[in-house]
Amino acid sequence: VDKTAADYMELFHFHNVPPLSKNTAQVLFSSLVPGSDVELIAKLVRLSKELKTNHSHLNMTFGPREIYRTLQKLSLYENPAHQNSELFRCLNNSCLTSFAPQDAKKDFNELLKSLGLPSSSRDLPTTKEQTKAIQSRFNLHTADNHVESDTAHLIPQVVFHENKA
């Protein structure tokens, strides 16, 4: 079984099959991911249609599958600041903007801005909660410096875990 068959099929559908109407797509996605923001769904559907009808150098696909995946990821976060940063990351990852030329990235960011979506990581505020969440996710912490005499060698603040195998 080819693991990329679903992706190829989605690309075919994205470029050759007429899309659902905006209202039908919104109802479909709100039923697939309960509790998702209706306004955000409308913006993502508009982004998908804009990318599909735009015939400039924005050759990016953002089909129903990406919208569904993005909404699923955003449903995991309760804090709106976390949702916005995850939304920015999801949009850029699913549209493969890291591989796009600078002009395409610029046009994509302008399109995001015109739709009211986060268009730059600089637009996103970082909160103490977000920093703590990242630190706990990767187990980042510093050890206290236990040097008591002035003549002792200073030890860098690095945590070493013993391998008890």
PDB file of C-alpha atoms in Angstrom:
ATOM      1  CA  VAL A   1       0.000   0.000   0.000  1.00  0.00           C
ATOM      2  CA  ASP A   2       1.378   3.378  -1.003  1.00  0.00           C
ATOM      3  CA  LYS A   3       1.493   5.685   2.021  1.00  0.00           C
ATOM      4  CA  THR A   4       1.306   8.810  -0.132  1.00  0.00           C
ATOM      5  CA  ALA A   5      -1.793   7.729  -2.060  1.00  0.00           C
ATOM      6  CA  ALA A   6      -4.081   9.879   0.091  1.00  0.00           C
ATOM      7  CA  ASP A   7      -1.885  12.937  -0.499  1.00  0.00           C
ATOM      8  CA  TYR A   8      -1.838  12.368  -4.259  1.00  0.00           C
ATOM      9  CA  MET A   9      -5.594  11.910  -4.271  1.00  0.00           C
ATOM     10  CA  GLU A  10      -6.050  15.121  -2.302  1.00  0.00           C
ATOM     11  CA  LEU A  11      -3.859  17.049  -4.754  1.00  0.00           C
ATOM     12  CA  PHE A  12      -5.927  15.677  -7.622  1.00  0.00           C
ATOM     13  CA  HIS A  13      -9.172  16.673  -5.896  1.00  0.00           C
ATOM     14  CA  PHE A  14      -7.794  20.081  -4.948  1.00  0.00           C
ATOM     15  CA  HIS A  15      -6.983  20.988  -8.542  1.00  0.00           C
ATOM     16  CA  ASN A  16      -9.704  19.134 -10.500  1.00  0.00           C
ATOM     17  CA  VAL A  17     -12.845  18.784  -8.384  1.00  0.00           C
ATOM     18  CA  PRO A  18     -15.021  21.836  -7.697  1.00  0.00           C
ATOM     19  CA  PRO A  19     -14.959  22.728  -3.990  1.00  0.00           C
ATOM     20  CA  LEU A  20     -17.883  22.690  -1.609  1.00  0.00           C
ATOM     21  CA  SER A  21     -19.740  25.921  -1.092  1.00  0.00           C
ATOM     22  CA  LYS A  22     -18.520  28.072   1.777  1.00  0.00           C
ATOM     23  CA  ASN A  23     -21.554  27.359   3.973  1.00  0.00           C
ATOM     24  CA  THR A  24     -21.425  23.608   3.328  1.00  0.00           C
ATOM     25  CA  ALA A  25     -17.705  23.499   4.129  1.00  0.00           C
ATOM     26  CA  GLN A  26     -18.227  25.439   7.360  1.00  0.00           C
ATOM     27  CA  VAL A  27     -20.998  23.092   8.495  1.00  0.00           C
ATOM     28  CA  LEU A  28     -18.892  20.063   7.580  1.00  0.00           C
ATOM     29  CA  PHE A  29     -15.799  21.220   9.486  1.00  0.00           C
ATOM     30  CA  SER A  30     -17.758  22.377  12.530  1.00  0.00           C
ATOM     31  CA  SER A  31     -19.381  18.924  12.705  1.00  0.00           C
ATOM     32  CA  LEU A  32     -16.042  17.126  12.224  1.00  0.00           C
ATOM     33  CA  VAL A  33     -14.256  19.156  14.913  1.00  0.00           C
ATOM     34  CA  PRO A  34     -16.828  20.155  17.536  1.00  0.00           C
ATOM     35  CA  GLY A  35     -16.030  23.251  19.555  1.00  0.00           C
ATOM     36  CA  SER A  36     -13.935  24.873  16.837  1.00  0.00           C
ATOM     37  CA  ASP A  37     -14.315  28.576  16.160  1.00  0.00           C
ATOM     38  CA  VAL A  38     -16.792  29.242  13.326  1.00  0.00           C
ATOM     39  CA  GLU A  39     -15.025  32.475  12.372  1.00  0.00           C
ATOM     40  CA  LEU A  40     -11.687  30.654  12.094  1.00  0.00           C
ATOM     41  CA  ILE A  41     -13.277  27.946   9.935  1.00  0.00           C
ATOM     42  CA  ALA A  42     -14.607  30.643   7.596  1.00  0.00           C
ATOM     43  CA  LYS A  43     -11.138  32.214   7.347  1.00  0.00           C
ATOM     44  CA  LEU A  44      -9.476  28.870   6.612  1.00  0.00           C
ATOM     45  CA  VAL A  45     -12.058  28.036   3.930  1.00  0.00           C
ATOM     46  CA  ARG A  46     -11.488  31.459   2.338  1.00  0.00           C
ATOM     47  CA  LEU A  47      -7.711  30.871   2.466  1.00  0.00           C
ATOM     48  CA  SER A  48      -8.165  27.537   0.700  1.00  0.00           C
ATOM     49  CA  LYS A  49     -10.297  29.122  -2.030  1.00  0.00           C
ATOM     50  CA  GLU A  50      -7.867  32.039  -2.453  1.00  0.00           C
ATOM     51  CA  LEU A  51      -4.896  29.695  -2.862  1.00  0.00           C
ATOM     52  CA  LYS A  52      -6.834  27.574  -5.333  1.00  0.00           C
ATOM     53  CA  THR A  53      -7.941  30.499  -7.515  1.00  0.00           C
ATOM     54  CA  ASN A  54      -4.668  32.436  -7.279  1.00  0.00           C
ATOM     55  CA  HIS A  55      -2.643  31.735 -10.407  1.00  0.00           C
ATOM     56  CA  SER A  56       0.481  33.678  -9.493  1.00  0.00           C
ATOM     57  CA  HIS A  57       3.586  32.095  -8.002  1.00  0.00           C
ATOM     58  CA  LEU A  58       1.591  30.963  -4.944  1.00  0.00           C
ATOM     59  CA  ASN A  59       1.401  27.310  -5.941  1.00  0.00           C
ATOM     60  CA  MET A  60       0.411  26.126  -2.493  1.00  0.00           C
ATOM     61  CA  THR A  61      -2.337  23.697  -1.658  1.00  0.00           C
ATOM     62  CA  PHE A  62      -4.404  24.047   1.477  1.00  0.00           C
ATOM     63  CA  GLY A  63      -7.267  21.658   0.988  1.00  0.00           C
ATOM     64  CA  PRO A  64      -9.934  20.196   3.235  1.00  0.00           C
ATOM     65  CA  ARG A  65      -7.544  17.677   4.720  1.00  0.00           C
ATOM     66  CA  GLU A  66      -5.181  20.426   5.909  1.00  0.00           C
ATOM     67  CA  ILE A  67      -8.102  22.451   7.273  1.00  0.00           C
ATOM     68  CA  TYR A  68      -9.277  19.396   9.225  1.00  0.00           C
ATOM     69  CA  ARG A  69      -5.775  18.675  10.577  1.00  0.00           C
ATOM     70  CA  THR A  70      -5.289  22.320  11.556  1.00  0.00           C
ATOM     71  CA  LEU A  71      -8.617  22.463  13.392  1.00  0.00           C
ATOM     72  CA  GLN A  72      -7.816  19.209  15.202  1.00  0.00           C
ATOM     73  CA  LYS A  73      -4.464  20.578  16.384  1.00  0.00           C
ATOM     74  CA  LEU A  74      -6.012  23.863  17.497  1.00  0.00           C
ATOM     75  CA  SER A  75      -8.707  22.052  19.475  1.00  0.00           C
ATOM     76  CA  LEU A  76      -5.980  20.726  21.801  1.00  0.00           C
ATOM     77  CA  TYR A  77      -5.155  24.245  23.049  1.00  0.00           C
ATOM     78  CA  GLU A  78      -7.411  26.233  25.357  1.00  0.00           C
ATOM     79  CA  ASN A  79      -5.378  29.443  25.495  1.00  0.00           C
ATOM     80  CA  PRO A  80      -5.954  31.726  22.451  1.00  0.00           C
ATOM     81  CA  ALA A  81      -2.283  32.795  22.423  1.00  0.00           C
ATOM     82  CA  HIS A  82      -1.223  29.161  22.060  1.00  0.00           C
ATOM     83  CA  GLN A  83      -3.855  28.643  19.355  1.00  0.00           C
ATOM     84  CA  ASN A  84      -2.548  31.610  17.352  1.00  0.00           C
ATOM     85  CA  SER A  85       1.061  30.452  17.486  1.00  0.00           C
ATOM     86  CA  GLU A  86       0.016  26.904  16.566  1.00  0.00           C
ATOM     87  CA  LEU A  87      -2.181  28.252  13.763  1.00  0.00           C
ATOM     88  CA  PHE A  88       0.743  30.205  12.319  1.00  0.00           C
ATOM     89  CA  ARG A  89       2.974  27.116  12.508  1.00  0.00           C
ATOM     90  CA  CYS A  90       0.317  24.817  10.996  1.00  0.00           C
ATOM     91  CA  LEU A  91      -0.397  27.152   8.081  1.00  0.00           C
ATOM     92  CA  ASN A  92       3.274  27.495   7.227  1.00  0.00           C
ATOM     93  CA  ASN A  93       3.969  23.784   7.577  1.00  0.00           C
ATOM     94  CA  SER A  94       0.987  22.633   5.533  1.00  0.00           C
ATOM     95  CA  CYS A  95       1.675  25.145   2.752  1.00  0.00           C
ATOM     96  CA  LEU A  96       5.402  24.280   2.794  1.00  0.00           C
ATOM     97  CA  THR A  97       6.446  27.926   2.942  1.00  0.00           C
ATOM     98  CA  SER A  98       9.949  27.027   4.087  1.00  0.00           C
ATOM     99  CA  PHE A  99      10.579  25.661   0.577  1.00  0.00           C
ATOM    100  CA  ALA A 100       8.911  28.576  -1.229  1.00  0.00           C
ATOM    101  CA  PRO A 101      10.811  31.474  -2.808  1.00  0.00           C
ATOM    102  CA  GLN A 102      10.890  34.811  -0.980  1.00  0.00           C
ATOM    103  CA  ASP A 103       8.278  36.374  -3.286  1.00  0.00           C
ATOM    104  CA  ALA A 104       5.847  33.538  -2.610  1.00  0.00           C
ATOM    105  CA  LYS A 105       6.420  33.811   1.153  1.00  0.00           C
ATOM    106  CA  LYS A 106       5.797  37.547   0.999  1.00  0.00           C
ATOM    107  CA  ASP A 107       2.578  37.090  -1.004  1.00  0.00           C
ATOM    108  CA  PHE A 108       1.444  34.309   1.333  1.00  0.00           C
ATOM    109  CA  ASN A 109       1.996  36.505   4.394  1.00  0.00           C
ATOM    110  CA  GLU A 110       0.086  39.352   2.726  1.00  0.00           C
ATOM    111  CA  LEU A 111      -2.771  36.955   1.966  1.00  0.00           C
ATOM    112  CA  LEU A 112      -2.822  35.772   5.580  1.00  0.00           C
ATOM    113  CA  LYS A 113      -2.845  39.372   6.795  1.00  0.00           C
ATOM    114  CA  SER A 114      -5.715  40.285   4.452  1.00  0.00           C
ATOM    115  CA  LEU A 115      -7.757  37.360   5.812  1.00  0.00           C
ATOM    116  CA  GLY A 116      -7.058  38.311   9.426  1.00  0.00           C
ATOM    117  CA  LEU A 117      -4.848  35.307  10.151  1.00  0.00           C
ATOM    118  CA  PRO A 118      -1.453  35.543  11.916  1.00  0.00           C
ATOM    119  CA  SER A 119       1.004  36.410   9.163  1.00  0.00           C
ATOM    120  CA  SER A 120       4.270  36.520  11.059  1.00  0.00           C
ATOM    121  CA  SER A 121       5.743  34.953  14.152  1.00  0.00           C
ATOM    122  CA  ARG A 122       6.588  38.493  15.294  1.00  0.00           C
ATOM    123  CA  ASP A 123       2.857  39.249  15.473  1.00  0.00           C
ATOM    124  CA  LEU A 124       2.400  36.612  18.141  1.00  0.00           C
ATOM    125  CA  PRO A 125       2.853  37.541  21.803  1.00  0.00           C
ATOM    126  CA  THR A 126       4.856  35.146  23.946  1.00  0.00           C
ATOM    127  CA  THR A 127       3.498  34.697  27.418  1.00  0.00           C
ATOM    128  CA  LYS A 128       5.008  33.289  30.574  1.00  0.00           C
ATOM    129  CA  GLU A 129       2.543  30.398  30.333  1.00  0.00           C
ATOM    130  CA  GLN A 130       3.774  29.580  26.847  1.00  0.00           C
ATOM    131  CA  THR A 131       7.410  29.667  27.980  1.00  0.00           C
ATOM    132  CA  LYS A 132       6.618  27.397  30.939  1.00  0.00           C
ATOM    133  CA  ALA A 133       4.703  25.021  28.663  1.00  0.00           C
ATOM    134  CA  ILE A 134       7.676  24.789  26.308  1.00  0.00           C
ATOM    135  CA  GLN A 135      10.077  24.242  29.205  1.00  0.00           C
ATOM    136  CA  SER A 136       7.933  21.500  30.715  1.00  0.00           C
ATOM    137  CA  ARG A 137       7.421  19.887  27.320  1.00  0.00           C
ATOM    138  CA  PHE A 138      11.174  19.503  26.791  1.00  0.00           C
ATOM    139  CA  ASN A 139      12.107  19.137  30.493  1.00  0.00           C
ATOM    140  CA  LEU A 140      14.246  22.275  30.409  1.00  0.00           C
ATOM    141  CA  HIS A 141      15.404  23.381  33.829  1.00  0.00           C
ATOM    142  CA  THR A 142      18.604  24.558  35.432  1.00  0.00           C
ATOM    143  CA  ALA A 143      20.328  23.145  38.456  1.00  0.00           C
ATOM    144  CA  ASP A 144      21.266  25.274  41.423  1.00  0.00           C
ATOM    145  CA  ASN A 145      24.937  26.131  41.684  1.00  0.00           C
ATOM    146  CA  HIS A 146      26.160  24.420  44.867  1.00  0.00           C
ATOM    147  CA  VAL A 147      29.606  26.030  45.078  1.00  0.00           C
ATOM    148  CA  GLU A 148      30.224  27.230  48.625  1.00  0.00           C
ATOM    149  CA  SER A 149      33.878  28.276  48.616  1.00  0.00           C
ATOM    150  CA  ASP A 150      35.513  30.929  46.478  1.00  0.00           C
ATOM    151  CA  THR A 151      38.425  28.666  45.500  1.00  0.00           C
ATOM    152  CA  ALA A 152      36.304  25.858  44.086  1.00  0.00           C
ATOM    153  CA  HIS A 153      35.874  25.433  40.343  1.00  0.00           C
ATOM    154  CA  LEU A 154      32.613  26.767  39.023  1.00  0.00           C
ATOM    155  CA  ILE A 155      30.282  24.178  37.579  1.00  0.00           C
ATOM    156  CA  PRO A 156      28.059  25.203  34.668  1.00  0.00           C
ATOM    157  CA  GLN A 157      24.325  25.060  35.263  1.00  0.00           C
ATOM    158  CA  VAL A 158      23.668  21.846  33.375  1.00  0.00           C
ATOM    159  CA  VAL A 159      21.602  18.930  34.588  1.00  0.00           C
ATOM    160  CA  PHE A 160      23.150  15.492  34.153  1.00  0.00           C
ATOM    161  CA  HIS A 161      20.989  12.411  34.543  1.00  0.00           C
ATOM    162  CA  GLU A 162      22.601   9.157  35.555  1.00  0.00           C
ATOM    163  CA  ASN A 163      22.070   6.131  33.379  1.00  0.00           C
ATOM    164  CA  LYS A 164      20.988   3.468  35.872  1.00  0.00           C
ATOM    165  CA  ALA A 165      21.201   0.610  33.422  1.00  0.00           C
TER     166      ALA A 165
END
